[in-house]
Each structure stands twice: as C-alpha cells, then as structure tokens.
PDB file of C-alpha atoms and ligand atoms in Angstrom:
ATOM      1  CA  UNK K  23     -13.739 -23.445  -2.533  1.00  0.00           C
ATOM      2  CA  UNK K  24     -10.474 -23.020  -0.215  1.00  0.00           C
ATOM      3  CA  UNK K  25     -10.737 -19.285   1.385  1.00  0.00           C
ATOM      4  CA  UNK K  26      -6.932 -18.600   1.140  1.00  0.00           C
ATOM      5  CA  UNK K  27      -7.758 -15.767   4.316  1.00  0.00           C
ATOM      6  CA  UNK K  28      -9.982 -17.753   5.848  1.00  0.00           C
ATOM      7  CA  UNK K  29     -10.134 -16.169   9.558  1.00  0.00           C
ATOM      8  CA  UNK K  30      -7.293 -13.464   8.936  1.00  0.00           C
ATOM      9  CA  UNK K  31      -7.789 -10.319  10.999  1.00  0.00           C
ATOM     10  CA  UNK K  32      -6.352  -7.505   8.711  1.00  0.00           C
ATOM     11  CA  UNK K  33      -6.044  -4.156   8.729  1.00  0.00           C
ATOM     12  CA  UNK K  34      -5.794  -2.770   5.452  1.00  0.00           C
ATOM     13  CA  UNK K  35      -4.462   1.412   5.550  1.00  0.00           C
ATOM     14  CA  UNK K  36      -5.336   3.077   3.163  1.00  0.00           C
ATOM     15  CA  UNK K  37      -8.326   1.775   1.397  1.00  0.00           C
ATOM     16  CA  UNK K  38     -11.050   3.853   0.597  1.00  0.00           C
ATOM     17  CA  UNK K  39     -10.523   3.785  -3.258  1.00  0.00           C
ATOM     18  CA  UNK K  40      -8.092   2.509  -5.439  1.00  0.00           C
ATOM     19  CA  UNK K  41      -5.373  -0.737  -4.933  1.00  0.00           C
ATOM     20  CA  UNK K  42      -6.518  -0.205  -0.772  1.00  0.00           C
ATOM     21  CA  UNK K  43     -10.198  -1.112  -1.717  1.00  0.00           C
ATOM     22  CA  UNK K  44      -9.292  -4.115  -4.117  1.00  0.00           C
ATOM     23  CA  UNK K  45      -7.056  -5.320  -1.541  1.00  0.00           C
ATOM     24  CA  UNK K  46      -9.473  -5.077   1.033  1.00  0.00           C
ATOM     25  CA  UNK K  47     -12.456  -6.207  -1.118  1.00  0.00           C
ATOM     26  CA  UNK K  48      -9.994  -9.271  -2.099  1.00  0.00           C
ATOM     27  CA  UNK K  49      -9.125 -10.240   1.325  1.00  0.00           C
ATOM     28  CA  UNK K  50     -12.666 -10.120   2.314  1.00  0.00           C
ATOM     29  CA  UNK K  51     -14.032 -12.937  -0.497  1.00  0.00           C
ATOM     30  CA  UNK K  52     -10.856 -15.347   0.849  1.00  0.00           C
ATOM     31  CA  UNK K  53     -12.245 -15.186   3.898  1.00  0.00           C
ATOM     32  CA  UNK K  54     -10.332 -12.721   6.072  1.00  0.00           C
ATOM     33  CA  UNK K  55     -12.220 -10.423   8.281  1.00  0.00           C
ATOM     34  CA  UNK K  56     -10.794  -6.690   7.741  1.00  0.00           C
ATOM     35  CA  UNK K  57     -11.314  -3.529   8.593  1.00  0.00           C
ATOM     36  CA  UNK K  58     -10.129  -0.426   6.575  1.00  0.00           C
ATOM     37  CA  UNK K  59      -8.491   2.595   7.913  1.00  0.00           C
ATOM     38  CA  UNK K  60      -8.301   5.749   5.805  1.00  0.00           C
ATOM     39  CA  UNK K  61      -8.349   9.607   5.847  1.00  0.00           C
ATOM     40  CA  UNK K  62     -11.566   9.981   3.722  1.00  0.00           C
ATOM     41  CA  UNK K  63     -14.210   9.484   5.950  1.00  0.00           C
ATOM     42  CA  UNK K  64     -17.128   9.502   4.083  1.00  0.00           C
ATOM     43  CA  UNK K  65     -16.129   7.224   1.208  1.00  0.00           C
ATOM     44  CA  UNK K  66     -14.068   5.012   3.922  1.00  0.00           C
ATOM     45  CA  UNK K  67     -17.625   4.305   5.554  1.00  0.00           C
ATOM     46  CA  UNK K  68     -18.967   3.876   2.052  1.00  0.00           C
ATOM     47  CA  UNK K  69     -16.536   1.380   1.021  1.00  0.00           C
ATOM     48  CA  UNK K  70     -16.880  -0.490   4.023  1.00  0.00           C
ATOM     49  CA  UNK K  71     -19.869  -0.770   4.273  1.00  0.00           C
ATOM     50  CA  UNK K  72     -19.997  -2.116   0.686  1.00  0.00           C
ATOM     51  CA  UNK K  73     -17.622  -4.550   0.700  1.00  0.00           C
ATOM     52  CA  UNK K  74     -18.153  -6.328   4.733  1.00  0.00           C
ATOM     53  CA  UNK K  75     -15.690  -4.321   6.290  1.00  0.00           C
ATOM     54  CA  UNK K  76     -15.169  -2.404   9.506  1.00  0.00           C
ATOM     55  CA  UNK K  77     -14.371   1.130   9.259  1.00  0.00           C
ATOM     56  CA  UNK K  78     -11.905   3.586  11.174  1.00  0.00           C
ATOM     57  CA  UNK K  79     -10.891   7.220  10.532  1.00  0.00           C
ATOM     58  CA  UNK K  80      -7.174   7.492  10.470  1.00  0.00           C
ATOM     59  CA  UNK K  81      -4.759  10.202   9.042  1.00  0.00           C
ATOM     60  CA  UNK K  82      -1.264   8.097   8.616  1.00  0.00           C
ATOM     61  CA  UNK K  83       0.821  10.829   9.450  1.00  0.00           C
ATOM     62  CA  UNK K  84      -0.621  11.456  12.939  1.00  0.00           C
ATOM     63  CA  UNK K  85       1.064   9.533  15.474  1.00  0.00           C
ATOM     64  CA  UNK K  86      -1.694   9.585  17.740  1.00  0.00           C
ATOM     65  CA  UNK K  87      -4.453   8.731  15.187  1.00  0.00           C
ATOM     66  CA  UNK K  88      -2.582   5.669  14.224  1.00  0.00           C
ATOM     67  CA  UNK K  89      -2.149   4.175  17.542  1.00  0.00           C
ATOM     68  CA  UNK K  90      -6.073   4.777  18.438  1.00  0.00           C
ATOM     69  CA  UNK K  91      -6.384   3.293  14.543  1.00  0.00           C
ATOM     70  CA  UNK K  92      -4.342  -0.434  15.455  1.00  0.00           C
ATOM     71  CA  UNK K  93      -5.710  -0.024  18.596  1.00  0.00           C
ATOM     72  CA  UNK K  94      -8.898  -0.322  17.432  1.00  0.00           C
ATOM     73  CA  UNK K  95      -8.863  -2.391  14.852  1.00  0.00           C
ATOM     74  CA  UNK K  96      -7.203  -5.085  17.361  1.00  0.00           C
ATOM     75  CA  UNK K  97     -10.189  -4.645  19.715  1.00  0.00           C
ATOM     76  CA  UNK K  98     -12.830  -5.397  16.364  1.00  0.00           C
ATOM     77  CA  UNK K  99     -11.227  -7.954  15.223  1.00  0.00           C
ATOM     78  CA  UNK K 100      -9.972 -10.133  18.686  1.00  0.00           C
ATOM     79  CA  UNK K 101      -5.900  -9.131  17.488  1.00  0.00           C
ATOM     80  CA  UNK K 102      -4.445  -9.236  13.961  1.00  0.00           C
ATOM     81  CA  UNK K 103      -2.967 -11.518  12.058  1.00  0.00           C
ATOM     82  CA  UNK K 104      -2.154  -8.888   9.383  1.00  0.00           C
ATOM     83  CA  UNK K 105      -1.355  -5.263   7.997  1.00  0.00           C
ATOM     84  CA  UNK K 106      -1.362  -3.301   4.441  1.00  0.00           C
ATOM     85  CA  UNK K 107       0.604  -0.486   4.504  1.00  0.00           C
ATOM     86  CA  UNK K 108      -1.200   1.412   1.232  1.00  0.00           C
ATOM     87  CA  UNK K 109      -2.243   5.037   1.917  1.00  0.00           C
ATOM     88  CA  UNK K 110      -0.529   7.474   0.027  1.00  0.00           C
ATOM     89  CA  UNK K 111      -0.064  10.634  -1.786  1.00  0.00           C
ATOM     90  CA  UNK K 112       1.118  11.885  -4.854  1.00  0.00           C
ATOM     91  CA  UNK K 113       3.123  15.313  -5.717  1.00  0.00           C
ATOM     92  CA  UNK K 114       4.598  15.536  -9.526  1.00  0.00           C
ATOM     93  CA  UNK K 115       7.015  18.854 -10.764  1.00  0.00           C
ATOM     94  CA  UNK K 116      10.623  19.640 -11.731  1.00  0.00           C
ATOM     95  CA  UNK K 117      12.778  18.900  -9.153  1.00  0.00           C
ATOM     96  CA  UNK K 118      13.993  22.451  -8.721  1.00  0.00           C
ATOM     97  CA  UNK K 119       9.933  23.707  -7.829  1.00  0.00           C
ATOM     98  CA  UNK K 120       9.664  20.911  -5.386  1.00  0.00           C
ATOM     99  CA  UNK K 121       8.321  23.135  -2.171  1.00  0.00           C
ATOM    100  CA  UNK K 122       9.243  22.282   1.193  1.00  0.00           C
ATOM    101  CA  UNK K 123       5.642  21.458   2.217  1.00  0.00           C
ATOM    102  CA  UNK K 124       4.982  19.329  -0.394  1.00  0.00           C
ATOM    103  CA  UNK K 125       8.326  17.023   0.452  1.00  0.00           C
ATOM    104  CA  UNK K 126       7.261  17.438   3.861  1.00  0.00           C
ATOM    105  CA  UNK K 127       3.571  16.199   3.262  1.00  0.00           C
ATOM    106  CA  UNK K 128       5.023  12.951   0.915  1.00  0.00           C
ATOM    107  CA  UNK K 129       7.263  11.456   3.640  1.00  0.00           C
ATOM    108  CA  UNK K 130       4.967  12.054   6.167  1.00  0.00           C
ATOM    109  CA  UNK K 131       2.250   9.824   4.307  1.00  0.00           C
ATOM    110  CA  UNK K 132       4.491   7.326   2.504  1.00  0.00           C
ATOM    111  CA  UNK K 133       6.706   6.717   4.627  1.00  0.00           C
ATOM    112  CA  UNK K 134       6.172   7.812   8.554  1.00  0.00           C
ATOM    113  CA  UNK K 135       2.904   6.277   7.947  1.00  0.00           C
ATOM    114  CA  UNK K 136       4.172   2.697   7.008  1.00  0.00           C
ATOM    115  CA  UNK K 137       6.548   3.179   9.747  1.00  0.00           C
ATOM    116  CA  UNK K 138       4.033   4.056  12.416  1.00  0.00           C
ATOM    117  CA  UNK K 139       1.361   1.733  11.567  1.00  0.00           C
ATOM    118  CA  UNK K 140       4.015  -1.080  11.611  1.00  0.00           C
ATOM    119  CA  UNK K 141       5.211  -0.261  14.960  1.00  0.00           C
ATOM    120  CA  UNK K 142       1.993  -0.197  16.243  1.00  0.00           C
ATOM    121  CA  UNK K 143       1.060  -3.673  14.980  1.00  0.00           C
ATOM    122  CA  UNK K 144       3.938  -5.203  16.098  1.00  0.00           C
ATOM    123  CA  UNK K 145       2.620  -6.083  19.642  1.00  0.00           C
ATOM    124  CA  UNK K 146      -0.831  -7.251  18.152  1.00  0.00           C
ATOM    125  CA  UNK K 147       1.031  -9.792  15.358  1.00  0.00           C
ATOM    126  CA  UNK K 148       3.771 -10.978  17.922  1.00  0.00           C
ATOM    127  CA  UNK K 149       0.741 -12.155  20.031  1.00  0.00           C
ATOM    128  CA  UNK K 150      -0.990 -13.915  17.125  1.00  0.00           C
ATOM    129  CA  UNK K 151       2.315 -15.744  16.918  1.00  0.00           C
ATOM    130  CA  UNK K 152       3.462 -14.001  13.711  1.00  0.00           C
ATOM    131  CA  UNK K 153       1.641 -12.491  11.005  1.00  0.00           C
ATOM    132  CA  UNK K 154       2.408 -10.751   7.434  1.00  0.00           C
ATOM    133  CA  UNK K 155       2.506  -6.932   6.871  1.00  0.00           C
ATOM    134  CA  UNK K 156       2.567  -5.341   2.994  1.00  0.00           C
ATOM    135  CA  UNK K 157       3.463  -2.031   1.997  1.00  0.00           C
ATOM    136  CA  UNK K 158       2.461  -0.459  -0.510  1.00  0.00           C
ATOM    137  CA  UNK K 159       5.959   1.043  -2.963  1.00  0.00           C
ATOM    138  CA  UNK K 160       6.194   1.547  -6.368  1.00  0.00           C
ATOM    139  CA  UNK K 161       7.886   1.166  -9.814  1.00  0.00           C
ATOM    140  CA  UNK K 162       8.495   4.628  -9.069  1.00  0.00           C
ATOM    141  CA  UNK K 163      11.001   3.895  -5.801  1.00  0.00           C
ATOM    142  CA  UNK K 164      13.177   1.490  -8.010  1.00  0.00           C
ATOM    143  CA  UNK K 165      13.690   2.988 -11.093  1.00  0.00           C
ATOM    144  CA  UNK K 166      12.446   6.772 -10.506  1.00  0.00           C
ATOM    145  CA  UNK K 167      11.094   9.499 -13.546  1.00  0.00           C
ATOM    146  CA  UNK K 168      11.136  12.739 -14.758  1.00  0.00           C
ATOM    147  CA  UNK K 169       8.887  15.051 -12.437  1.00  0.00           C
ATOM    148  CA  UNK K 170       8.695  12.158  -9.485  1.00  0.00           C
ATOM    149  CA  UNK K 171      11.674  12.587  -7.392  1.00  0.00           C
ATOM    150  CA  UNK K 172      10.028  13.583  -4.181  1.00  0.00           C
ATOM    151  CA  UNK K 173       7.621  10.467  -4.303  1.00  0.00           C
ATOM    152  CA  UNK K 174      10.139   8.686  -5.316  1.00  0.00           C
ATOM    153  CA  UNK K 175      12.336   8.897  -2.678  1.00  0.00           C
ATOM    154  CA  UNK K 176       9.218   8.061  -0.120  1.00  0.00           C
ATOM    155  CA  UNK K 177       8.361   5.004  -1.677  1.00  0.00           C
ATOM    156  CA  UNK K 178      12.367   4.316  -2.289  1.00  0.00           C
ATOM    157  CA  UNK K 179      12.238   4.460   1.418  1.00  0.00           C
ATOM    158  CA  UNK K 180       9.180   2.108   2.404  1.00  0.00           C
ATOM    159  CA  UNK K 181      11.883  -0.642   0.574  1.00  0.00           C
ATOM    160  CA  UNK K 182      14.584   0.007   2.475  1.00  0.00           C
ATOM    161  CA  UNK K 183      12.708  -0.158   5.631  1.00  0.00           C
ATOM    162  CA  UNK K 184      10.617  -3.316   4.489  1.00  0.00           C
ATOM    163  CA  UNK K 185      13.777  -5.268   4.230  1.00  0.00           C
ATOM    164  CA  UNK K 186      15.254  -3.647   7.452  1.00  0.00           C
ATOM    165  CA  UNK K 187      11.931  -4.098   9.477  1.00  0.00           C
ATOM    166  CA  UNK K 188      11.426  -8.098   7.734  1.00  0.00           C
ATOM    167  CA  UNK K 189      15.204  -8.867   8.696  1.00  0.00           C
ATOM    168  CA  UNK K 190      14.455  -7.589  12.578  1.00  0.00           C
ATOM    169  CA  UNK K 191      10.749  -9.548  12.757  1.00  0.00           C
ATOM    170  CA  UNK K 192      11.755 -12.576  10.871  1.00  0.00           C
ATOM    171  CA  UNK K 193      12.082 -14.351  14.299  1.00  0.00           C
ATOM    172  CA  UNK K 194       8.730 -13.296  15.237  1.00  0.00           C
ATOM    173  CA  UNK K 195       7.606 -14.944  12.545  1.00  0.00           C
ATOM    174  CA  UNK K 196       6.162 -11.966  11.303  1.00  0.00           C
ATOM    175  CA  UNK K 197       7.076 -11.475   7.859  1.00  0.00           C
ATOM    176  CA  UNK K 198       7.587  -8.305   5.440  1.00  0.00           C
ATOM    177  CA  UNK K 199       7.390  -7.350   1.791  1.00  0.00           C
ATOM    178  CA  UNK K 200       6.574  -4.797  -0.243  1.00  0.00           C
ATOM    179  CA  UNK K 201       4.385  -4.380  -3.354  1.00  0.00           C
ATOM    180  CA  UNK K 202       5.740  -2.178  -6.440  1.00  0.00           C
ATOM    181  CA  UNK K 203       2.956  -1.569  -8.682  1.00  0.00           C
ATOM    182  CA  UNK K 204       3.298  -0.091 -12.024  1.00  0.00           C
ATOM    183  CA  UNK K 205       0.623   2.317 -13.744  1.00  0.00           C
ATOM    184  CA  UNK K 206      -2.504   1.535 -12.424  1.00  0.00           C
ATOM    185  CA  UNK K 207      -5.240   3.412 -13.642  1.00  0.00           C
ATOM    186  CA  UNK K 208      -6.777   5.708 -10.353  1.00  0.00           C
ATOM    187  CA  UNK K 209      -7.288   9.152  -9.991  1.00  0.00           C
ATOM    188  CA  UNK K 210      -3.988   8.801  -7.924  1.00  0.00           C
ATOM    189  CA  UNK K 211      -1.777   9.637 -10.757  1.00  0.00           C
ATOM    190  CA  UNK K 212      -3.597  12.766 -12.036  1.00  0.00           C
ATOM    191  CA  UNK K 213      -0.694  15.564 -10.715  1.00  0.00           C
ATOM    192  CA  UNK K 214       1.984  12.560 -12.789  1.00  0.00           C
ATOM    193  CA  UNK K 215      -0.230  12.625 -15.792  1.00  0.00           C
ATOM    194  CA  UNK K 216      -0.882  16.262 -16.053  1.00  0.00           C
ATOM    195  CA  UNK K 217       2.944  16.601 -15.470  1.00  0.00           C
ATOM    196  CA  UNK K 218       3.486  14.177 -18.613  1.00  0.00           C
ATOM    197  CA  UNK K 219       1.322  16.778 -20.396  1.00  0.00           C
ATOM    198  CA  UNK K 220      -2.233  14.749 -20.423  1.00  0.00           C
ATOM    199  CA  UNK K 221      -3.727  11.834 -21.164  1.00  0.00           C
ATOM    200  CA  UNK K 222      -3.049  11.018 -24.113  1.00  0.00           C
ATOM    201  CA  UNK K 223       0.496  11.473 -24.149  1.00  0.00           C
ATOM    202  CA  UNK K 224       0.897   9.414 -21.109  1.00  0.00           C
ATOM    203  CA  UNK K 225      -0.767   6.715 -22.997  1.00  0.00           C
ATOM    204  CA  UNK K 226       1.589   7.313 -25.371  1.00  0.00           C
ATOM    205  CA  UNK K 227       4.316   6.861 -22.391  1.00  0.00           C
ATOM    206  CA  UNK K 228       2.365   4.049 -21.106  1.00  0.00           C
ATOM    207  CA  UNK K 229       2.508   2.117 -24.609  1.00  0.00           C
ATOM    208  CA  UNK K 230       6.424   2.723 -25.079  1.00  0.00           C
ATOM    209  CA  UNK K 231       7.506   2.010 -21.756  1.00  0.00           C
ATOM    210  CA  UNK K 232       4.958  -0.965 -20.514  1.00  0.00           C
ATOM    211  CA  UNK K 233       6.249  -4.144 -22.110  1.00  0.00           C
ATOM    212  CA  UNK K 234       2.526  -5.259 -21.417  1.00  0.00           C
ATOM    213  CA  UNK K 235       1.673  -2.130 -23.260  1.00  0.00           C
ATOM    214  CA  UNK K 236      -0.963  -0.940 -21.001  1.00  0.00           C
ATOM    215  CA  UNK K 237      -2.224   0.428 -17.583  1.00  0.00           C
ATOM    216  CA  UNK K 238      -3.743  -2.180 -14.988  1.00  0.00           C
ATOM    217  CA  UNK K 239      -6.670  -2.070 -12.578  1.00  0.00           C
ATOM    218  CA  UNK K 240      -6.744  -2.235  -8.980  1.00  0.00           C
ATOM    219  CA  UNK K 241      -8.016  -5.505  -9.672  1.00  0.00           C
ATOM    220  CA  UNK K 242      -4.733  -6.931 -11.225  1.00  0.00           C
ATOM    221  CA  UNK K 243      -2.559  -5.627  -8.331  1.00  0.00           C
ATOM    222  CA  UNK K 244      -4.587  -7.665  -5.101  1.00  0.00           C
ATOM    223  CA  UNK K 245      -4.166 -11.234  -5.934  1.00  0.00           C
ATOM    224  CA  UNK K 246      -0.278 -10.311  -5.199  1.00  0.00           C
ATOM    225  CA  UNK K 247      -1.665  -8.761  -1.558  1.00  0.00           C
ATOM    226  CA  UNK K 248      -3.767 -11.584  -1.056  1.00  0.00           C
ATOM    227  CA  UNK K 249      -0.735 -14.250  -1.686  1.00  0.00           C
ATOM    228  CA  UNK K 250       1.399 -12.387   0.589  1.00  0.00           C
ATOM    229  CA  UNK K 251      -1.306 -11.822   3.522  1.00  0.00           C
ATOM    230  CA  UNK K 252      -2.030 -15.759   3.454  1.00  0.00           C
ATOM    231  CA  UNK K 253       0.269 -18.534   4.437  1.00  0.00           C
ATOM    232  CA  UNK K 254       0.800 -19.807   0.745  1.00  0.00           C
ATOM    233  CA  UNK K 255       4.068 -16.978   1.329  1.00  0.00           C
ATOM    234  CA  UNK K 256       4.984 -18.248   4.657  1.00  0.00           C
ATOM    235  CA  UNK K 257       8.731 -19.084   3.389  1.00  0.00           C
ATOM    236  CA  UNK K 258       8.550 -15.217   1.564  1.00  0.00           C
ATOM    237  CA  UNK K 259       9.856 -12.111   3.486  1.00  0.00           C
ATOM    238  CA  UNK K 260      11.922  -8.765   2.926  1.00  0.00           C
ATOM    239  CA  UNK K 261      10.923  -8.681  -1.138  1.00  0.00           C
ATOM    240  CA  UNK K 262       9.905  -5.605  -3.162  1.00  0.00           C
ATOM    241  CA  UNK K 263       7.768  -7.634  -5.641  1.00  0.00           C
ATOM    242  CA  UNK K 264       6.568  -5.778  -8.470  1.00  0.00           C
ATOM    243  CA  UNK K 265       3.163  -5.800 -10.861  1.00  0.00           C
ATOM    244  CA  UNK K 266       4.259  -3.067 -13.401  1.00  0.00           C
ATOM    245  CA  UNK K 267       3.722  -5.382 -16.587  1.00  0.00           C
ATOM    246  CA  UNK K 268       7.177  -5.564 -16.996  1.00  0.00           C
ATOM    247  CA  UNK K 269       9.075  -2.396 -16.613  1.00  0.00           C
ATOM    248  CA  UNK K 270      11.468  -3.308 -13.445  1.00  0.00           C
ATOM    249  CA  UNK K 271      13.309  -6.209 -14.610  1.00  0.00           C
TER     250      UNK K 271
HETATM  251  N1  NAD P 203      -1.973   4.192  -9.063  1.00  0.00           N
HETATM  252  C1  NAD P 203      -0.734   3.871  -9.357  1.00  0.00           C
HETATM  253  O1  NAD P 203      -0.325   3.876 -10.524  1.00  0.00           O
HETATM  254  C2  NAD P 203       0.252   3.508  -8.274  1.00  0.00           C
HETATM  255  C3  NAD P 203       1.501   3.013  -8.659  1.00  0.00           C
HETATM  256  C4  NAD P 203       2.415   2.666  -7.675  1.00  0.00           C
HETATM  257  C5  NAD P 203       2.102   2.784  -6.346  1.00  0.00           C
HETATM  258  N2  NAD P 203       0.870   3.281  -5.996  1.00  0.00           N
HETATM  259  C6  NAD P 203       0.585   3.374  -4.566  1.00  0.00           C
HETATM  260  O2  NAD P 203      -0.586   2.649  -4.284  1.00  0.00           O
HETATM  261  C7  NAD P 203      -1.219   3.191  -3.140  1.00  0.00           C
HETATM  262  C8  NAD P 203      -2.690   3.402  -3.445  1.00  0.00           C
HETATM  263  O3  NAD P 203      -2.804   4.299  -4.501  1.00  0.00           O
HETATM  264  P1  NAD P 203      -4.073   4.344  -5.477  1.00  0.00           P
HETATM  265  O4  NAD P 203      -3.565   4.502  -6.840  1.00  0.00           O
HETATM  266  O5  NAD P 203      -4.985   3.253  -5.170  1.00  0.00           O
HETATM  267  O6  NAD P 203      -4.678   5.775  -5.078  1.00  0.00           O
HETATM  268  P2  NAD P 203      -5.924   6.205  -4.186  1.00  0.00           P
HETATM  269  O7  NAD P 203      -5.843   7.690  -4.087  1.00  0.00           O
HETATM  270  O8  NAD P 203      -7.159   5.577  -4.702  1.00  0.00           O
HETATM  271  O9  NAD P 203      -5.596   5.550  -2.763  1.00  0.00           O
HETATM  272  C9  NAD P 203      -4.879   6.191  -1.757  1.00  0.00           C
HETATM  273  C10 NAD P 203      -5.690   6.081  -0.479  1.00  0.00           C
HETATM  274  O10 NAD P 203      -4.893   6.612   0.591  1.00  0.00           O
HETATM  275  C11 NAD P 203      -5.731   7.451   1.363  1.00  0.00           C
HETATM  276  N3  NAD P 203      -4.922   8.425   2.083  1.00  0.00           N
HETATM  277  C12 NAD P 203      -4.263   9.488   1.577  1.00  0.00           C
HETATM  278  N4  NAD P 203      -3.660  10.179   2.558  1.00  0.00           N
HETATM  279  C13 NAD P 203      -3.952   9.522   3.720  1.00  0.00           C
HETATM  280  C14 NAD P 203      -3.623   9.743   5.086  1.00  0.00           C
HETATM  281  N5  NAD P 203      -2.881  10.804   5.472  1.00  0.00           N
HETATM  282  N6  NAD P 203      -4.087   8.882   6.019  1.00  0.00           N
HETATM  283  C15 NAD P 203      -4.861   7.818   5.647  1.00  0.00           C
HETATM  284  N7  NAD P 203      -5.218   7.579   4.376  1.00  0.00           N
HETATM  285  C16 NAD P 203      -4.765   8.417   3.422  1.00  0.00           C
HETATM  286  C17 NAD P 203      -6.684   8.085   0.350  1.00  0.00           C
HETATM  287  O11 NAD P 203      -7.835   8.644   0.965  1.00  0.00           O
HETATM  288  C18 NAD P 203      -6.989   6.898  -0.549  1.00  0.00           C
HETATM  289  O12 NAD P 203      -8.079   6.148  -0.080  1.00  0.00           O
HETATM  290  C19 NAD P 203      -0.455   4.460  -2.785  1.00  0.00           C
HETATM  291  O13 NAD P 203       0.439   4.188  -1.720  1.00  0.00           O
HETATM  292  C20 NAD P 203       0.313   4.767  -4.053  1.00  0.00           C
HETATM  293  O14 NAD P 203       1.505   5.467  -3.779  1.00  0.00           O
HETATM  294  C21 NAD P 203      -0.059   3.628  -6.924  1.00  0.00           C
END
C-alpha cells in the first residue's frame, strides 16, 4: 500500500475532537508522523495517545504558547514538513447582541491563531525546503447565515490571508490552502443549532439547503487534508476548497 504521508512531520492545531482528530488520525495511517496541539488537555493526551501521536498543550490565541507549541513540535519531530491550521470556536446570535468579548474571543482563535501558528512554522518548513500548511475555514466565510456573522467574518478572514500568505511563500515552495467544510456533525455547532431553534429544525435546514441532503462526518472532510498535506497537491496553492456537499458552488 503507498503511504501518501509517508515520513511527513505535521503539526496538526487543533485536534483533540472533531475534523482536527480525523485529520490527524488520517495523516497518521498514510504514514506521516504528527503531533497534535490543542487547548483541551486532557482529551488532547487522550487522543494522542490513541491514535500514535505526540501531544502539546497550546491555547492558539497566546502568542507565547504558540511559539513554545512549533517550537516543540519541530524538536519531536526533527523539523516539519507540514501544518493544519483547525482550532476553533463557535459564537451564534443576532447580529445586534453580538458582545464585544465574544467578537473578541472568535478572531482571536480563528484567525490570530492561523496567523501565529503560520508565522511560527515558517522558519521550520523553509528549512525542510518547502512544505504545505491547511487552514481550517468554512462554508460559513463564503457565503455567511443568519445568526453567524461574527464567525463568519473570522473564517472569511483565514481566506483572505491563505491566499495572501500562499502568494508570499509560493517561492519557498511552501504552499497554502484552505479547507471550507460544510455541516459536519460535532458538538462544534451546538450554539448554531440551538440558534436555528434545535435539532430537528436544523435538519430540516440541513435537508433544504445541502444538495447532498445531509450532514457529514469528520471522516468525509480528511481525505481533502490528507491530499493537500502530501505531494499529490504539489502544483495546488492559495485555494479555499470546499466539502459542504454542494452548497458553495
Ligand atoms: N463542524 C462543522 O460543521 C464545521 C464547519 C465548518 C468549519 N468548521 C471548523 O472546523 C474546525 C474544527 O471544528 P470541529 O467541528 O471539529 O469542532 P471541535 O470543537 O471538535 O474542534 C475544535 C478543536 O479546537 C480546539 N480549540 C478551541 N479553542 C482552542 C484554542 N484557543 N487553542 C487551541 N485549541 C483550541 C478544541 O479544543 C477542539 O479540539 C474549526 O476551525 C471549525 O471552525 C467546522
């Protein structure tokens, strides 16, 4: 069997549960050794542990706890080769309730902590003579929705930087793109869902909006990380790629 990651050092950001974990479990069976940074320590370790990965604390929005957190994961792994971008947070409520703190909070997740992380691996990928970084969007930063506009804009602005930070690295070799899943089915999206007004109407939502008519699985959204972390995308850079069962189009 060809191990499309065969030798990769990642760091994956943003992985104890969710897309993070099926990314990182997914780059670990091609072959790629990883190690997973995330807030949660506990369930980090757990997940880890479970799927043959290293394990470092790291809250995205800290500056300091990100450099210690590529830092680290460098020294692990012998350098890196490449980086997913994928913690994040979710806030949903009327536009005109949207607090401060809780705008505040979304950026600095979303999007300071793509932006720091990828600074900090720049160094470690220009070394390895290029690499491939991924950040994590969503359908919700190109097309937007009721009760979303703060997370919106923070994933809206993980595109924009993708394509500037791919068009400045592109002569490093080290390429950049960014994923734009749909509705996957995590705990994630609880504040969107009880904003929708529960369950069942957002699978009423789902079923009317999703040309696929239905949610995915973590599962469904990793092959697309894995392509883009191997060399099978080596001519593919700057995209916002989506996996929303055919909303964006
Ligand atoms: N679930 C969806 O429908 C959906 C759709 C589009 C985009 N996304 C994006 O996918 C990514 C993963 O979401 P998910 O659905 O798997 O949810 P999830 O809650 O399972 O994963 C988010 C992870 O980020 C971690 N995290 C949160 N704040 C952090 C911080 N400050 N520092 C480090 N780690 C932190 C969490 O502990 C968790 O492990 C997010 O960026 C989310 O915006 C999700």
């Amino acid at each position: 069997m060809i191990r499309r990651l065969k030798d990769k050092r990642l760091l994956v950001v943003g992985a104890a549960t969710g897309i993070g974990r099926a990314v990182a479990a997914a780059a670990v069976a091609e072959g790629a050794r990883v190690v997973i940074a995330d807030l949660a320590a506990e369930r980090g370790a757990t997940t880890a542990r479970d799927i043959g990965a290293g394990f470092i604390r790291c809250d995205v929005a800290d500056e300091a706890s990100v450099k210690v957190t590529v830092a680290g994961a460098a020294e692990m792994l012998g350098g890196l080769d490449g980086l997913v971008n994928n913690a994040g947070l979710q806030r949903a409520g009327a536009l005109e309730e949207i607090a401060v703190d809780d705008w505040d909070s979304l950026m600095a997740v979303n999007t300071r902590g793509v932006f720091l992380a990828t600074r900090e691996a720049i160094p470690h990928l220009r070394a390895a003579g290029g690499g491939s970084i991924v950040n994590t969007s969503s359908l919700a930063g190109k097309r937007g929705g009721p009760g979303i506009a703060a997370y919106a804009a923070s994933k809206g602005a993980v595109m924009a930087f993708t394509t500037a930070a791919a068009l400045e690295l592109a002569r490093d070799r080290i390429r950049v793109n960014s994923v734009c899943p749909g509705f996957i089915d995590t705990p994630f999206n609880n504040p969107a869902i009880a904003f929708m007004g529960g369950r069942e109407e957002q699978a009423r939502i789902v079923e009317r909006m999703v040309p696929l008519g239905r949610q995915a699985v973590p599962e469904e959204v990793a092959p697309l990380y894995v392509y883009l972390l191997s060399d099978e995308s080596a001519y593919v850079t700057a995209q916002a790629l989506s996996v929303d069962g055919g909303v964006y189009n």
